[in-house]
Amino acid sequence: MKLPGQDAIARQADEHLVTHKVKLPRKLVEHPFRQVAKRLSVALVVLVVTALVVYVDRDGYTDNSDGSVDLLDAFYYATVTLSTTGYGDITPVSDSARLTNIFVITPLRVLFLIILVGTTLEALTERTREEWRLNRWRSALRDHTVVVGFGTKGRSAIQTVCATGLRKDQVVVVDPSGKAIEAATAHGYAGVIGDATRSDVLNRAEVYRAKQIIIATQRDDTAVLVTLTARQLNRGAKIVVAVREEENAPLLKQSGADAVITSASAAGRLLGLSVLSPAAGMVMEDLISQGSGLDLIERPVIKAEAGKNPREVDDLVVSVIRGHRVLGYDDPAVGGLELTDRLITIVRATPATHVTPDARPLPRD
């Protein structure tokens, strides 16, 4: 397998360590009551600083009760001032005390109010709501689809899978780019920012409970590492990987991939077919564009079709899946269709057509 230089790998690893961040689902935020406790601590520090400032300049203040200001009076004045109560029993009378109130006490009062009112309400409402929402999302997420890489290949794969009836809330995107995850969440998908070669990042995407995993990274060596990590975390999921170089496909098969698509070779074959026959190229493009025109789908054999020849089925049968084998429609070994068979057929796509392909991987030889 072709690998870049060791220095490039080291630079990429450093970048991943710096930019590793989860957008959704993200790491659980600190408990709201701890957030409130921290803000109360900061508010108490502001109160003490204000009281000390008043006590240092106590000669510039007057108390209506006894005329002098001691330490207790300083804390009392700081409390009623920062809370904007302002009884007026202790007042600044000297120029220095009034200047201190303008340039020191007033900013501290604003800071005090921001801490207690603004951020405390945020901690008790928005963050609590977000934490509950993420907890519900994680608890309900089962048999979902994890897509590693939200580039052109990843987006097209998601569109194709969703065209078969998969809900958007059953898709989780993993990508090291924050912009890519923002685009994914804008489309209605959950997103995890981070390096998918790391197990903790894939665990945030609940990959161990996923039904299928689509790996569409930009580099083949990254695809191999992601495949190894994903297969280690989930032995039963169907893993489909896209690679650039055809020579890397066997390595990905050994790493645990159920299917490997060579993007460069597939695009080249489609280009060649379009050169030989533009119409044939258009038909192939139509077949791989799920949800419009003609669709290539996999479905089980129904009772009415059992015992029939593939040519006698109403749908246009391309192949028959029987056990470990994929047989052509004209293969003599097919004979009559069996109820345990599955059919690869070409159907006309309609708004009501939602046939979800079987996500179980074929047993490996």
Short mmCIF file of C-alpha atoms in Angstrom, two decimals:
data_model
loop_
_atom_site.label_atom_id
_atom_site.label_comp_id
_atom_site.label_asym_id
_atom_site.label_seq_id
_atom_site.Cartn_x
_atom_site.Cartn_y
_atom_site.Cartn_z
CA MET A 1 0.00 0.00 0.00
CA LYS A 2 1.28 3.46 -0.85
CA LEU A 3 1.85 5.52 2.27
CA PRO A 4 2.90 9.18 2.55
CA GLY A 5 6.08 10.19 4.36
CA GLN A 6 6.39 9.78 8.08
CA ASP A 7 6.63 13.56 8.56
CA ALA A 8 3.23 14.08 6.90
CA ILE A 9 1.68 11.44 9.17
CA ALA A 10 3.18 13.11 12.24
CA ARG A 11 1.83 16.52 11.17
CA GLN A 12 -1.62 15.06 10.61
CA ALA A 13 -1.57 13.40 14.03
CA ASP A 14 -0.64 16.70 15.68
CA GLU A 15 -3.47 18.48 13.86
CA HIS A 16 -5.96 15.85 15.02
CA LEU A 17 -4.84 16.23 18.62
CA VAL A 18 -5.39 19.97 18.42
CA THR A 19 -8.70 19.98 16.57
CA HIS A 20 -10.35 17.00 18.26
CA LYS A 21 -13.78 18.21 19.32
CA VAL A 22 -17.25 16.74 19.41
CA LYS A 23 -20.18 18.73 18.08
CA LEU A 24 -23.08 16.31 18.39
CA PRO A 25 -23.19 14.04 20.20
CA ARG A 26 -20.63 15.75 22.34
CA LYS A 27 -19.08 14.95 25.67
CA LEU A 28 -21.53 15.44 28.53
CA VAL A 29 -21.34 18.96 29.90
CA GLU A 30 -20.56 19.56 33.55
CA HIS A 31 -23.50 19.10 35.87
CA PRO A 32 -25.59 22.31 36.01
CA PHE A 33 -25.31 22.57 39.79
CA ARG A 34 -21.52 22.53 39.51
CA GLN A 35 -21.76 25.30 36.94
CA VAL A 36 -23.85 27.35 39.37
CA ALA A 37 -21.42 26.64 42.22
CA LYS A 38 -18.49 27.90 40.14
CA ARG A 39 -20.30 31.08 39.22
CA LEU A 40 -21.31 31.68 42.83
CA SER A 41 -17.67 31.31 43.82
CA VAL A 42 -16.64 33.94 41.27
CA ALA A 43 -19.45 36.21 42.47
CA LEU A 44 -18.22 35.80 46.05
CA VAL A 45 -14.72 36.83 44.96
CA VAL A 46 -16.17 39.93 43.28
CA LEU A 47 -18.07 40.72 46.50
CA VAL A 48 -14.92 40.39 48.64
CA VAL A 49 -12.86 42.55 46.25
CA THR A 50 -15.56 45.24 46.30
CA ALA A 51 -15.75 45.19 50.09
CA LEU A 52 -11.96 45.51 50.39
CA VAL A 53 -11.92 48.44 47.95
CA VAL A 54 -14.57 50.20 50.06
CA TYR A 55 -12.78 49.39 53.32
CA VAL A 56 -9.45 50.76 52.06
CA ASP A 57 -11.17 54.05 51.17
CA ARG A 58 -13.52 53.95 54.20
CA ASP A 59 -12.71 57.54 55.16
CA GLY A 60 -14.50 58.68 51.99
CA TYR A 61 -17.80 57.05 53.06
CA THR A 62 -20.34 57.99 55.69
CA ASP A 63 -22.80 55.80 57.58
CA ASN A 64 -26.08 57.43 58.58
CA SER A 65 -26.21 55.34 61.78
CA ASP A 66 -22.84 56.19 63.37
CA GLY A 67 -20.92 58.16 60.74
CA SER A 68 -18.03 55.67 60.41
CA VAL A 69 -17.53 52.65 58.15
CA ASP A 70 -15.91 49.47 59.47
CA LEU A 71 -15.26 46.12 57.77
CA LEU A 72 -18.80 44.87 58.35
CA ASP A 73 -20.19 48.10 56.89
CA ALA A 74 -17.91 47.64 53.86
CA PHE A 75 -19.28 44.16 53.18
CA TYR A 76 -22.84 45.42 53.74
CA TYR A 77 -22.28 48.30 51.28
CA ALA A 78 -20.73 45.92 48.72
CA THR A 79 -23.68 43.55 49.00
CA VAL A 80 -26.43 46.13 48.56
CA THR A 81 -24.49 47.92 45.83
CA LEU A 82 -23.66 44.85 43.70
CA SER A 83 -27.21 43.57 44.02
CA THR A 84 -28.48 47.04 42.96
CA THR A 85 -30.58 47.29 46.14
CA GLY A 86 -28.99 50.57 47.27
CA TYR A 87 -30.64 51.56 50.57
CA GLY A 88 -28.63 54.77 50.73
CA ASP A 89 -27.66 54.46 54.41
CA ILE A 90 -23.96 54.28 53.46
CA THR A 91 -22.86 56.73 50.77
CA PRO A 92 -19.58 57.93 49.24
CA VAL A 93 -18.92 61.56 50.14
CA SER A 94 -15.32 62.20 49.07
CA ASP A 95 -14.22 62.71 45.46
CA SER A 96 -11.94 59.67 45.58
CA ALA A 97 -14.75 57.43 46.87
CA ARG A 98 -17.10 58.64 44.16
CA LEU A 99 -14.48 58.12 41.44
CA THR A 100 -13.88 54.64 42.81
CA ASN A 101 -17.62 53.94 42.55
CA ILE A 102 -17.66 55.14 38.95
CA PHE A 103 -14.58 53.36 37.63
CA VAL A 104 -14.29 50.32 39.93
CA ILE A 105 -17.54 49.52 41.77
CA THR A 106 -19.84 49.96 38.76
CA PRO A 107 -17.85 47.57 36.47
CA LEU A 108 -17.75 45.06 39.32
CA ARG A 109 -21.53 45.43 39.70
CA VAL A 110 -22.03 44.70 35.98
CA LEU A 111 -19.73 41.68 36.21
CA PHE A 112 -21.60 40.46 39.29
CA LEU A 113 -24.95 40.68 37.50
CA ILE A 114 -23.63 38.93 34.40
CA ILE A 115 -22.31 36.07 36.50
CA LEU A 116 -25.40 35.56 38.63
CA VAL A 117 -28.16 36.34 36.16
CA GLY A 118 -26.88 35.59 32.68
CA THR A 119 -24.68 32.53 32.98
CA THR A 120 -26.61 30.97 35.84
CA LEU A 121 -29.82 30.97 33.82
CA GLU A 122 -27.88 29.52 30.89
CA ALA A 123 -26.52 26.73 33.07
CA LEU A 124 -29.94 25.90 34.49
CA THR A 125 -31.88 26.02 31.21
CA GLU A 126 -29.97 25.72 27.94
CA ARG A 127 -27.23 23.37 29.08
CA THR A 128 -29.58 21.18 31.05
CA ARG A 129 -31.91 20.93 28.05
CA GLU A 130 -28.98 20.09 25.76
CA GLU A 131 -27.73 17.41 28.15
CA TRP A 132 -31.17 15.79 28.35
CA ARG A 133 -31.54 15.93 24.57
CA LEU A 134 -28.19 14.21 24.02
CA ASN A 135 -28.96 11.57 26.63
CA ARG A 136 -32.28 10.78 24.95
CA TRP A 137 -30.55 10.67 21.56
CA ARG A 138 -27.90 8.22 22.77
CA SER A 139 -30.39 5.97 24.55
CA ALA A 140 -32.64 5.77 21.47
CA LEU A 141 -29.86 5.27 18.90
CA ARG A 142 -29.87 1.67 17.65
CA ASP A 143 -29.03 0.02 14.32
CA HIS A 144 -27.98 3.36 12.84
CA THR A 145 -25.58 4.21 10.03
CA VAL A 146 -22.17 5.74 10.74
CA VAL A 147 -20.57 7.65 7.87
CA VAL A 148 -16.87 8.47 8.22
CA GLY A 149 -16.05 11.40 5.96
CA PHE A 150 -18.52 14.02 4.75
CA GLY A 151 -16.90 14.80 1.42
CA THR A 152 -18.40 14.17 -2.00
CA LYS A 153 -18.36 10.38 -1.57
CA GLY A 154 -19.78 10.48 1.93
CA ARG A 155 -22.59 12.86 1.01
CA SER A 156 -23.57 10.82 -2.04
CA ALA A 157 -23.58 7.64 0.03
CA ILE A 158 -25.86 9.21 2.64
CA GLN A 159 -28.24 10.52 -0.01
CA THR A 160 -28.46 7.06 -1.58
CA VAL A 161 -29.11 5.30 1.73
CA CYS A 162 -31.67 7.89 2.84
CA ALA A 163 -33.46 7.55 -0.51
CA THR A 164 -34.28 3.96 0.48
CA GLY A 165 -36.19 5.13 3.56
CA LEU A 166 -33.49 5.57 6.23
CA ARG A 167 -34.35 8.47 8.55
CA LYS A 168 -31.90 11.32 8.96
CA ASP A 169 -31.85 10.86 12.73
CA GLN A 170 -30.42 7.38 12.11
CA VAL A 171 -27.28 8.78 10.47
CA VAL A 172 -24.16 9.86 12.38
CA VAL A 173 -21.34 11.61 10.51
CA VAL A 174 -17.73 11.51 11.73
CA ASP A 175 -15.23 13.96 10.24
CA PRO A 176 -12.12 15.81 11.51
CA SER A 177 -13.32 19.06 9.92
CA GLY A 178 -15.57 21.33 11.93
CA LYS A 179 -16.97 22.88 8.75
CA ALA A 180 -17.92 19.45 7.43
CA ILE A 181 -19.77 18.61 10.64
CA GLU A 182 -21.57 21.97 10.55
CA ALA A 183 -22.72 21.11 7.02
CA ALA A 184 -23.84 17.66 8.20
CA THR A 185 -25.85 19.02 11.12
CA ALA A 186 -27.40 21.61 8.79
CA HIS A 187 -28.70 18.70 6.69
CA GLY A 188 -30.25 17.09 9.78
CA TYR A 189 -27.55 14.53 10.62
CA ALA A 190 -25.79 14.13 13.95
CA GLY A 191 -22.06 14.82 13.74
CA VAL A 192 -18.90 13.99 15.66
CA ILE A 193 -15.76 16.05 15.10
CA GLY A 194 -12.60 13.98 15.47
CA ASP A 195 -10.17 11.46 14.05
CA ALA A 196 -12.13 8.29 13.26
CA THR A 197 -9.01 6.14 13.65
CA ARG A 198 -9.38 6.65 17.41
CA SER A 199 -11.77 4.36 19.22
CA ASP A 200 -13.01 7.07 21.61
CA VAL A 201 -14.22 9.15 18.65
CA LEU A 202 -16.08 6.20 17.12
CA ASN A 203 -17.56 5.38 20.51
CA ARG A 204 -19.06 8.86 20.64
CA ALA A 205 -20.83 7.96 17.40
CA GLU A 206 -22.15 4.80 19.14
CA VAL A 207 -20.42 2.71 16.47
CA TYR A 208 -20.63 -0.42 18.61
CA ARG A 209 -24.42 -0.33 18.14
CA ALA A 210 -24.38 0.62 14.46
CA LYS A 211 -25.90 -1.58 11.78
CA GLN A 212 -23.77 -0.33 8.92
CA ILE A 213 -20.63 1.77 8.57
CA ILE A 214 -19.66 3.72 5.46
CA ILE A 215 -16.02 4.79 5.30
CA ALA A 216 -15.28 7.50 2.72
CA THR A 217 -12.05 9.10 3.87
CA GLN A 218 -9.69 11.13 1.69
CA ARG A 219 -6.71 8.77 2.10
CA ASP A 220 -6.40 5.02 1.76
CA ASP A 221 -4.13 4.56 4.79
CA THR A 222 -6.70 6.38 6.94
CA ALA A 223 -9.43 4.13 5.55
CA VAL A 224 -7.46 1.04 6.60
CA LEU A 225 -7.00 2.30 10.17
CA VAL A 226 -10.65 3.33 10.47
CA THR A 227 -11.78 -0.07 9.17
CA LEU A 228 -9.58 -1.92 11.68
CA THR A 229 -10.85 0.23 14.56
CA ALA A 230 -14.51 -0.03 13.52
CA ARG A 231 -14.34 -3.80 13.06
CA GLN A 232 -12.74 -4.18 16.48
CA LEU A 233 -15.57 -2.19 18.09
CA ASN A 234 -18.39 -3.82 16.13
CA ARG A 235 -18.04 -7.38 14.83
CA GLY A 236 -21.49 -7.59 13.28
CA ALA A 237 -21.87 -4.33 11.37
CA LYS A 238 -21.66 -4.18 7.61
CA ILE A 239 -18.63 -2.08 6.65
CA VAL A 240 -18.35 -0.56 3.16
CA VAL A 241 -15.18 1.35 2.27
CA ALA A 242 -14.19 3.61 -0.62
CA VAL A 243 -10.52 3.68 -1.68
CA ARG A 244 -8.59 5.49 -4.38
CA GLU A 245 -6.06 2.81 -5.37
CA GLU A 246 -7.25 -0.64 -6.45
CA GLU A 247 -4.15 -2.29 -5.01
CA ASN A 248 -5.33 -1.35 -1.50
CA ALA A 249 -8.65 -3.19 -1.79
CA PRO A 250 -7.30 -6.61 -0.65
CA LEU A 251 -5.76 -4.99 2.44
CA LEU A 252 -9.10 -3.45 3.36
CA LYS A 253 -10.80 -6.81 2.91
CA GLN A 254 -8.29 -8.31 5.35
CA SER A 255 -8.93 -5.39 7.74
CA GLY A 256 -12.60 -6.32 8.04
CA ALA A 257 -14.40 -4.53 5.19
CA ASP A 258 -17.39 -6.36 3.70
CA ALA A 259 -17.27 -4.40 0.45
CA VAL A 260 -14.58 -2.18 -1.06
CA ILE A 261 -15.36 0.32 -3.80
CA THR A 262 -12.44 1.63 -5.82
CA SER A 263 -13.58 5.16 -6.63
CA ALA A 264 -10.95 5.88 -9.28
CA SER A 265 -11.52 2.60 -11.14
CA ALA A 266 -15.32 2.89 -10.92
CA ALA A 267 -15.23 6.43 -12.29
CA GLY A 268 -12.86 5.32 -15.04
CA ARG A 269 -15.11 2.45 -16.09
CA LEU A 270 -18.11 4.78 -16.19
CA LEU A 271 -16.12 7.21 -18.32
CA GLY A 272 -15.11 4.44 -20.72
CA LEU A 273 -18.68 3.18 -20.97
CA SER A 274 -19.92 6.70 -21.68
CA VAL A 275 -17.35 7.06 -24.46
CA LEU A 276 -18.43 3.79 -26.08
CA SER A 277 -22.13 4.48 -25.56
CA PRO A 278 -23.33 7.76 -24.03
CA ALA A 279 -26.79 6.26 -23.65
CA ALA A 280 -25.43 3.29 -21.70
CA GLY A 281 -23.51 5.69 -19.48
CA MET A 282 -26.72 7.63 -18.80
CA VAL A 283 -28.52 4.40 -17.86
CA MET A 284 -25.74 3.42 -15.44
CA GLU A 285 -25.79 6.89 -13.90
CA ASP A 286 -29.56 6.55 -13.49
CA LEU A 287 -29.20 3.16 -11.79
CA ILE A 288 -26.72 4.40 -9.20
CA SER A 289 -28.79 7.55 -8.49
CA GLN A 290 -31.23 6.20 -5.93
CA GLY A 291 -34.73 7.60 -5.77
CA SER A 292 -35.17 8.78 -9.36
CA GLY A 293 -35.67 7.03 -12.70
CA LEU A 294 -34.55 3.40 -12.46
CA ASP A 295 -33.33 1.99 -9.15
CA LEU A 296 -31.22 -1.07 -8.45
CA ILE A 297 -32.55 -2.69 -5.26
CA GLU A 298 -32.20 -5.87 -3.24
CA ARG A 299 -35.33 -7.59 -1.93
CA PRO A 300 -36.46 -11.01 -0.70
CA VAL A 301 -38.34 -13.54 -2.82
CA ILE A 302 -42.09 -13.52 -2.11
CA LYS A 303 -44.25 -16.64 -1.94
CA ALA A 304 -45.85 -15.99 -5.34
CA GLU A 305 -42.38 -16.05 -6.95
CA ALA A 306 -41.13 -19.26 -5.32
CA GLY A 307 -40.37 -21.95 -7.92
CA LYS A 308 -40.40 -19.52 -10.84
CA ASN A 309 -37.53 -18.77 -13.18
CA PRO A 310 -36.00 -15.29 -12.69
CA ARG A 311 -37.28 -14.31 -16.15
CA GLU A 312 -40.85 -15.03 -15.04
CA VAL A 313 -40.78 -12.50 -12.21
CA ASP A 314 -42.59 -9.21 -12.79
CA ASP A 315 -39.54 -7.14 -11.85
CA LEU A 316 -36.42 -7.16 -14.00
CA VAL A 317 -34.10 -9.55 -12.12
CA VAL A 318 -30.37 -8.95 -12.53
CA SER A 319 -28.92 -11.41 -10.00
CA VAL A 320 -29.99 -13.94 -7.38
CA ILE A 321 -28.33 -14.13 -3.97
CA ARG A 322 -28.33 -17.68 -2.70
CA GLY A 323 -26.37 -18.41 0.44
CA HIS A 324 -22.78 -17.32 -0.12
CA ARG A 325 -23.13 -16.88 -3.87
CA VAL A 326 -24.35 -14.14 -6.17
CA LEU A 327 -25.68 -15.77 -9.36
CA GLY A 328 -26.62 -14.13 -12.62
CA TYR A 329 -30.26 -14.25 -13.71
CA ASP A 330 -29.33 -16.63 -16.55
CA ASP A 331 -27.11 -18.92 -14.47
CA PRO A 332 -28.32 -22.55 -14.88
CA ALA A 333 -27.58 -23.11 -11.17
CA VAL A 334 -30.45 -20.81 -10.23
CA GLY A 335 -33.25 -23.08 -11.47
CA GLY A 336 -36.41 -22.16 -9.57
CA LEU A 337 -36.39 -19.34 -7.03
CA GLU A 338 -36.41 -20.31 -3.36
CA LEU A 339 -37.99 -18.39 -0.47
CA THR A 340 -34.55 -18.02 1.12
CA ASP A 341 -33.17 -16.30 -1.98
CA ARG A 342 -32.81 -12.55 -2.39
CA LEU A 343 -33.14 -10.74 -5.70
CA ILE A 344 -31.22 -7.84 -7.20
CA THR A 345 -33.81 -6.15 -9.40
CA ILE A 346 -34.28 -3.00 -11.48
CA VAL A 347 -37.48 -1.13 -10.69
CA ARG A 348 -39.01 2.20 -11.62
CA ALA A 349 -38.53 4.63 -8.73
CA THR A 350 -41.68 6.28 -7.44
CA PRO A 351 -42.30 8.50 -4.38
CA ALA A 352 -43.85 5.47 -2.63
CA THR A 353 -40.94 3.15 -3.41
CA HIS A 354 -38.84 2.70 -0.26
CA VAL A 355 -37.09 -0.65 -0.22
CA THR A 356 -34.35 -0.81 2.35
CA PRO A 357 -31.57 -3.15 1.30
CA ASP A 358 -30.57 -5.90 3.68
CA ALA A 359 -27.68 -4.63 5.75
CA ARG A 360 -26.43 -8.07 6.80
CA PRO A 361 -23.00 -8.83 5.33
CA LEU A 362 -22.60 -11.87 3.16
CA PRO A 363 -20.52 -14.53 4.93
CA ARG A 364 -16.88 -14.47 3.95
CA ASP A 365 -15.34 -17.48 2.31
#
